[in-house]
Short mmCIF file of C-alpha atoms and ligand atoms in Angstrom, two decimals:
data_model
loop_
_atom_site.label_atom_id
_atom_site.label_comp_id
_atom_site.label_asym_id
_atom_site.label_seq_id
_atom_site.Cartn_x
_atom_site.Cartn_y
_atom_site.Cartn_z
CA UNK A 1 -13.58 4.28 -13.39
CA UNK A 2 -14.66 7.73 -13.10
CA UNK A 3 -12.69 10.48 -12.23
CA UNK A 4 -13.73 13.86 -11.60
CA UNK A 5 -11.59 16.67 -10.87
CA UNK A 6 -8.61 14.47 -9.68
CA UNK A 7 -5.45 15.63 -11.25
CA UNK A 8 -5.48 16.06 -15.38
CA UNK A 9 -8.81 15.71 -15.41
CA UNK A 10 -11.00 18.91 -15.14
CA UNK A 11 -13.77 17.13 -16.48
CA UNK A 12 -15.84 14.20 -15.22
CA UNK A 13 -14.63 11.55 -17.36
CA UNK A 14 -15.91 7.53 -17.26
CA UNK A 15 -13.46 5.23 -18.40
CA UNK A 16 -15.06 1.64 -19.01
CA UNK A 17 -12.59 -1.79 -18.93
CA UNK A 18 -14.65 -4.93 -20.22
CA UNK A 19 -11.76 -6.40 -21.01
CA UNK A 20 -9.02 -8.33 -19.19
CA UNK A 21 -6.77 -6.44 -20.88
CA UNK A 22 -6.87 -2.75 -21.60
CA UNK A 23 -4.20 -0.06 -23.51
CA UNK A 24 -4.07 3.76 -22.55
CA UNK A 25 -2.76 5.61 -25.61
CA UNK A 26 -1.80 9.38 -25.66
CA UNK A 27 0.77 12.30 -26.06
CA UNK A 28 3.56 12.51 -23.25
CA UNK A 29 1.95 14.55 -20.35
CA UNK A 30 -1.27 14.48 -21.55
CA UNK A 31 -2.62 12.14 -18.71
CA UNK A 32 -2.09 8.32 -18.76
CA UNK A 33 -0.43 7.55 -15.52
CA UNK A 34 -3.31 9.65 -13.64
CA UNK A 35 -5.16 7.00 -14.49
CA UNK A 36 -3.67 4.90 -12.64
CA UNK A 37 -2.98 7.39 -10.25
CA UNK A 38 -6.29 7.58 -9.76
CA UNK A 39 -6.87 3.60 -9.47
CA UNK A 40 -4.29 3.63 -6.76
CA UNK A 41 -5.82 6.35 -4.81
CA UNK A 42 -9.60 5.38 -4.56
CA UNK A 43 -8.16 1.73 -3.48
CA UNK A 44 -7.13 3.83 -0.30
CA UNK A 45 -2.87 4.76 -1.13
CA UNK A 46 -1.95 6.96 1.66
CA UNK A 47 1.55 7.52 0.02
CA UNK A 48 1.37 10.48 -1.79
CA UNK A 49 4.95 10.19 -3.23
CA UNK A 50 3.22 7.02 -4.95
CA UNK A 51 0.57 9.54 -6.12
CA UNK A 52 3.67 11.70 -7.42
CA UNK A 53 2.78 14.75 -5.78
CA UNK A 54 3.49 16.14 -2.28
CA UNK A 55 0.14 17.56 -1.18
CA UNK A 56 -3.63 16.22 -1.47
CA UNK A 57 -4.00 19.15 -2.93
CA UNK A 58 -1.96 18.61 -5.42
CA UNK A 59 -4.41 15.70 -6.29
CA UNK A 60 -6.94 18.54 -7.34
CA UNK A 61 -7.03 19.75 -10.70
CA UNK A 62 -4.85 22.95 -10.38
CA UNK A 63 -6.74 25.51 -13.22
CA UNK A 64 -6.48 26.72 -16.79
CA UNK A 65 -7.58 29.34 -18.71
CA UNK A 66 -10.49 27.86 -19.96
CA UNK A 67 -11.31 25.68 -16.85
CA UNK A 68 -11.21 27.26 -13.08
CA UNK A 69 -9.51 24.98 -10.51
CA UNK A 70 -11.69 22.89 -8.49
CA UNK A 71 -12.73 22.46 -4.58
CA UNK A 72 -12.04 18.71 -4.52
CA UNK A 73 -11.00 15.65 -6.51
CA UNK A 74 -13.45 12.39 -6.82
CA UNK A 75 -12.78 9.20 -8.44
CA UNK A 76 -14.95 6.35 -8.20
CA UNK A 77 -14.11 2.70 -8.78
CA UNK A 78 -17.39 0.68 -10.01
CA UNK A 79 -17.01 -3.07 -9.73
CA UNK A 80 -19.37 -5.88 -11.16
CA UNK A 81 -19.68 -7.84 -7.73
CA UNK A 82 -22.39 -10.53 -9.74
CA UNK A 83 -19.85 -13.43 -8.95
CA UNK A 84 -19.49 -12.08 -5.44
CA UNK A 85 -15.86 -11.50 -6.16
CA UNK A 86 -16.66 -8.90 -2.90
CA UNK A 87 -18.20 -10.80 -0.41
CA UNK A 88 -20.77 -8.33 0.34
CA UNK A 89 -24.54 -8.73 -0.91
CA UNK A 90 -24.72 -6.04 -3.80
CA UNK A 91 -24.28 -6.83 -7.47
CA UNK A 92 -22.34 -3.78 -8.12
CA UNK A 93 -19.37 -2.41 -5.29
CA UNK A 94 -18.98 0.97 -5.65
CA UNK A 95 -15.38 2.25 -3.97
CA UNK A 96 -15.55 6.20 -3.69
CA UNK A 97 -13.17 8.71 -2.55
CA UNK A 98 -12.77 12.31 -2.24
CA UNK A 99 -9.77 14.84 -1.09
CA UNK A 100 -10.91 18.49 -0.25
CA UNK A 101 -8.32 21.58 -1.06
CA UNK A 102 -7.94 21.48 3.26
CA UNK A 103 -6.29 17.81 2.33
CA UNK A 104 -9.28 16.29 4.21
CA UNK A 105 -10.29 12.92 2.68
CA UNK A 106 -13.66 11.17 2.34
CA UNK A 107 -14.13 7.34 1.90
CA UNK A 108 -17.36 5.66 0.31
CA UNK A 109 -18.82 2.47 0.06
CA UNK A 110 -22.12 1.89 -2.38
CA UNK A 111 -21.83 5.90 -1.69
CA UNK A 112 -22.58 5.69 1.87
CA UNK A 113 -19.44 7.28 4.01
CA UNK A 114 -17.01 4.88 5.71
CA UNK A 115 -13.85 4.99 7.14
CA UNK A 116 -10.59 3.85 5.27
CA UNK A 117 -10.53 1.37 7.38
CA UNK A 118 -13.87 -0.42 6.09
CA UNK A 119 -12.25 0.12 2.87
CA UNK A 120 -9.31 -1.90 3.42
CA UNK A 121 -11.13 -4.80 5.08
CA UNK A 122 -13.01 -4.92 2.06
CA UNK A 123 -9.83 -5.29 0.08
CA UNK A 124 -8.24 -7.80 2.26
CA UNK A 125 -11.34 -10.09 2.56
CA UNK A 126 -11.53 -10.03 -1.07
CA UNK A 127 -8.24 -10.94 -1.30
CA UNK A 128 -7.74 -7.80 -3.35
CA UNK A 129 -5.76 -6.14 -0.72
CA UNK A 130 -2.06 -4.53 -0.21
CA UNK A 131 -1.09 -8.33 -1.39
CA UNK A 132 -3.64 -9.02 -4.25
CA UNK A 133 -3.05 -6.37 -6.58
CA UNK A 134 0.25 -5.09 -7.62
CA UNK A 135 0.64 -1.76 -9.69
CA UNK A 136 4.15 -1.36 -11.83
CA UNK A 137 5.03 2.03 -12.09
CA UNK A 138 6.41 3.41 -15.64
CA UNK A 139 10.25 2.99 -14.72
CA UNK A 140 10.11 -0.10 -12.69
CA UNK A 141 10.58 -2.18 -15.40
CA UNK A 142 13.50 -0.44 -16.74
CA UNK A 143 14.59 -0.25 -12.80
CA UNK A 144 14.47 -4.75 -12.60
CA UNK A 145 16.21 -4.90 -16.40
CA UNK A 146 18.74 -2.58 -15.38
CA UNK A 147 19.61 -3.92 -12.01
CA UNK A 148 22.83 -5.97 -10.82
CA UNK A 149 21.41 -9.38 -9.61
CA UNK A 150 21.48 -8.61 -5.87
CA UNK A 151 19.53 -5.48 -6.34
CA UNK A 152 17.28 -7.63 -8.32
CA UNK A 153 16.71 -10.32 -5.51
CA UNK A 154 15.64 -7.00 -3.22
CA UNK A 155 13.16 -6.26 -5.58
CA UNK A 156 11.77 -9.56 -6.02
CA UNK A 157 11.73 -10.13 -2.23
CA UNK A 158 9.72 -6.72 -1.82
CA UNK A 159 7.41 -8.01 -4.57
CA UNK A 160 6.95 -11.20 -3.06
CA UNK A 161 6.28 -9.72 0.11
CA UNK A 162 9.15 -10.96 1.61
CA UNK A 163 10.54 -7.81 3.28
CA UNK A 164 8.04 -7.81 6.62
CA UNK A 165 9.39 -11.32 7.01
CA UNK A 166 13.34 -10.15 6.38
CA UNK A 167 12.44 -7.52 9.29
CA UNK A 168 11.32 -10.22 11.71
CA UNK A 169 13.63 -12.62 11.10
CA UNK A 170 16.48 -9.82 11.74
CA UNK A 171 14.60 -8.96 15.50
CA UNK A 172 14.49 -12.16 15.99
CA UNK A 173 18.10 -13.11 15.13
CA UNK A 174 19.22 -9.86 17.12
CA UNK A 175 17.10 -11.11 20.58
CA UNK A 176 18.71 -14.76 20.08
CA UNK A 177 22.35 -13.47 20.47
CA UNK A 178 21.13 -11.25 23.23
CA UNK A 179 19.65 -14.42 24.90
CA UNK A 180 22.99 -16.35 23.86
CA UNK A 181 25.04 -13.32 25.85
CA UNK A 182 23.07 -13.42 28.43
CA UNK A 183 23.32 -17.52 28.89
CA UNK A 184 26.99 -17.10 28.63
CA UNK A 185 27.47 -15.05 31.66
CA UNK A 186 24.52 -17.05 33.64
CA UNK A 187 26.52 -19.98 32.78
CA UNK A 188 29.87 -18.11 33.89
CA UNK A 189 27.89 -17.60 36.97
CA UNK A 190 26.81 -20.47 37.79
CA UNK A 191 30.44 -22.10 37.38
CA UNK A 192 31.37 -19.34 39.99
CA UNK A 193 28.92 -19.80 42.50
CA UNK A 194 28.74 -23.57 42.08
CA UNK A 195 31.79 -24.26 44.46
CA UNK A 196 30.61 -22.17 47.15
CA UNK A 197 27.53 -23.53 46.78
CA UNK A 198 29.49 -27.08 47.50
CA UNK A 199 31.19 -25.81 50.40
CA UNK A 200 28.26 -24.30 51.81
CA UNK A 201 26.27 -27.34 51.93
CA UNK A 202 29.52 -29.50 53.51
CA UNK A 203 29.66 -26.65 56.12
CA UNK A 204 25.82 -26.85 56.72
P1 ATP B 301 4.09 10.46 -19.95
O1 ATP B 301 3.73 9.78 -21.23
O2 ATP B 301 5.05 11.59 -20.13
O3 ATP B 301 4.43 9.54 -18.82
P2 ATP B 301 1.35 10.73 -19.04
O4 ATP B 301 0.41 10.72 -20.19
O5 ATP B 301 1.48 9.51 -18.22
O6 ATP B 301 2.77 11.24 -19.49
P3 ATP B 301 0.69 12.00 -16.59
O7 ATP B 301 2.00 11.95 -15.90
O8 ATP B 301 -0.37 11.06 -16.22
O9 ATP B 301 0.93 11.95 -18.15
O10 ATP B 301 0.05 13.45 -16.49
C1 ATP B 301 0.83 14.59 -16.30
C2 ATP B 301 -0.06 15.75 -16.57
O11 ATP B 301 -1.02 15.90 -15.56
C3 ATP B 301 0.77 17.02 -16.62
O12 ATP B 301 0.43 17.75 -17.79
C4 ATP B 301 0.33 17.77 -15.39
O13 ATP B 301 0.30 19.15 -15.59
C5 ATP B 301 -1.09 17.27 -15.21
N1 ATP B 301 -1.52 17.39 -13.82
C6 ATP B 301 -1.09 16.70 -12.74
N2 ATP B 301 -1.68 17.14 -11.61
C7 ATP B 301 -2.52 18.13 -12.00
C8 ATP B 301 -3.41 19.00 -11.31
N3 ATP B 301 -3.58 18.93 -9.98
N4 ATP B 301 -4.11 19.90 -12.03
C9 ATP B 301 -3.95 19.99 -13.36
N5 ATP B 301 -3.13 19.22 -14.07
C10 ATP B 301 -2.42 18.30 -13.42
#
């Protein structure tokens, strides 16, 4: 991962993961959950309450007295693609992006500009996409312990994915009584019409 500018991080800084499991380690405040932060952000968040902050400026490192604030914010996710987790044909995928102080946002692939849509294709095909990766902010663990059981079946159903589904199945539940309602008075009509109709037919 490397981060330039974004946030905490006035410096260009490489962070390496080799393994499967990695450990950030530091003094409150003094940076760990940019990190992920950043991780979030060059996979293409557009939520910037996610980001914690309220502007894409905000993402920009903001000044000190020994180092001036900066223009823009980059962060760079470099992925060993030799087992073709991407299905694209390069060894190494190389997710960029960049916010300028105007909020304006560039996307890169391999460092050739794309659109954020390209970006999340990539992530879906992979299978690495809104549904393939899940990030646990500090708090939300705390927030499932701490939880009465039916606030703890909404947060399992939003985890599972389950919501979108919830959503549809309420529209669709809402059009069937409509449908139902609307039955009932064809049906009402049709009992009132019927013995004209039986009349009608006797008189023609
Ligand atoms: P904790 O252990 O308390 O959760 P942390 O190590 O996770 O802390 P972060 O929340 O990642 O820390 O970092 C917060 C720090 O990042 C704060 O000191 C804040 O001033 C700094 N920071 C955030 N945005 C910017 C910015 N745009 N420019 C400069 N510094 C920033």
């Amino acid at each position: 991962l490397e981060i330039s500018g974004f946030k905490s991080f006035a410096h260009k800084a490489a962070l390496e993961f080799p393994f499967t499991i990695s450990a950030v380690v530091g003094p409150n405040g003094s940076g760990k959950s940019n990190v992920v932060d950043a991780i979030r952000w060059v996979l293409g968040e557009q939520s910037l309450k996610h980001l914690r902050s309220k502007s894409g400026a905000d993402l920009i490192w903001a000044g000190s007295h020994t180092k001036p604030a900066q223009g823009k914010a980059a962060v760079s996710l470099h992925f060993d693609n030799k087992d073709g987790f991407f299905p694209i044909d390069f060894e190494e995928v190389v997710i960029g992006r960049k916010v300028y102080r105007d909020g304006t946002n560039e996307y890169f692939l391999n460092e050739s500009p794309v659109r954020l849509k390209d970006i999340a294709e990539l992530l879906a095909r992979s299978k690495l996409g809104l549904r393939g990766h899940s990030i646990v902010n500090q708090g939300a663990a705390d927030e499932v312990l701490k939880s009465n059981p039916d606030e703890r079946r909404s947060i399992l159903e939003e985890a599972l994915g389950l919501r979108e589904f919830q959503l549809k199945k309420g529209e669709a539940e809402t059009k069937l009584t409509e449908t139902g309602q609307n039955l009932d008075q064809t049906t009402g009509l049709i009992n009132e019409i019927s013995p004209h109709l039986r009349s009608l037919k006797r008189q023609v």
